[in-house]
C-alpha positions as MATLAB code, in Angstrom:
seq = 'XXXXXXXXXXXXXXXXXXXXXXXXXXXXXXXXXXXXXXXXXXXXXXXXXXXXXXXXXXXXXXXX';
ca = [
      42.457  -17.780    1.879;
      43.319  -17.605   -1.566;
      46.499  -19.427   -2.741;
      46.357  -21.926    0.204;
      47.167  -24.279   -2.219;
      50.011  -23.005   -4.179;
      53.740  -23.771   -2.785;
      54.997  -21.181   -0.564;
      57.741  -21.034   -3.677;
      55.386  -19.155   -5.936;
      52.547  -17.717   -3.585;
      52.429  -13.765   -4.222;
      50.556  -12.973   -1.164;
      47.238  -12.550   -2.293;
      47.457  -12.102   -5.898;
      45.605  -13.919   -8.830;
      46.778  -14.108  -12.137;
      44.159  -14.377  -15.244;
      44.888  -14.319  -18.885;
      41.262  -13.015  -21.015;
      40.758  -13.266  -24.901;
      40.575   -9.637  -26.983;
      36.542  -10.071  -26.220;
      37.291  -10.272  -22.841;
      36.661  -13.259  -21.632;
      39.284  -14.892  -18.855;
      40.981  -18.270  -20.030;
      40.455  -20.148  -17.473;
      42.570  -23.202  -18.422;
      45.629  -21.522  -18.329;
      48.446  -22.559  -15.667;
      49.152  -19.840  -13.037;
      52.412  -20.611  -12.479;
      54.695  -18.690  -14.826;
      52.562  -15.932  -13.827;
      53.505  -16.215  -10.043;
      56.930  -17.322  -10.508;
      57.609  -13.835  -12.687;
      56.303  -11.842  -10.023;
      57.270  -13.515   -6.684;
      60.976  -11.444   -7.045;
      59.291   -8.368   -6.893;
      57.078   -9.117   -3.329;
      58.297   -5.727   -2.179;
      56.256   -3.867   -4.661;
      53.653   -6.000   -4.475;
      54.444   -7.735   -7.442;
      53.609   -5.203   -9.709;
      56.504   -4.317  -11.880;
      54.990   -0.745  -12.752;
      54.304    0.043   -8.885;
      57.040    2.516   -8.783;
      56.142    4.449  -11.613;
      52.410    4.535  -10.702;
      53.150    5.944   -7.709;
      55.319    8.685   -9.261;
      52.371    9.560  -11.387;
      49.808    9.501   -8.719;
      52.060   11.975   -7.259;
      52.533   14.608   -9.869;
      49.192   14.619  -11.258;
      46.783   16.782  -10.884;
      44.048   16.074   -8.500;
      40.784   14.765  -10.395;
];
């Protein structure tokens, strides 16, 4: 259920954004929607920009 409430426009699925502070603390007061509207081009890999070459790594690495 999450993102019920924001527009279809920006929704990425599923997907949360956060912003945290070097001591790692999330900033809560900061407005999703750049975030989302970045990412929503890229819905078919799953709005990760880096998804692509992850999954060429996971591929040619050795097994752990």
């Amino acid at each position: 259920g999450w993102g019920a409430e924001v527009p279809e426009l920006l929704r990425n699925g599923d997907w949360g954004y956060a912003l945290f502070t070097a001591e790692r603390v999330r900033r809560e007061a900061v407005h999703q929607a750049p975030c989302l509207a970045c990412h929503k081009p890229i819905a078919a890999d799953s709005h990760v920009f880096t998804l692509k070459a992850l999954k060429a790594s996971a591929s040619t690495s050795p097994p752990r």
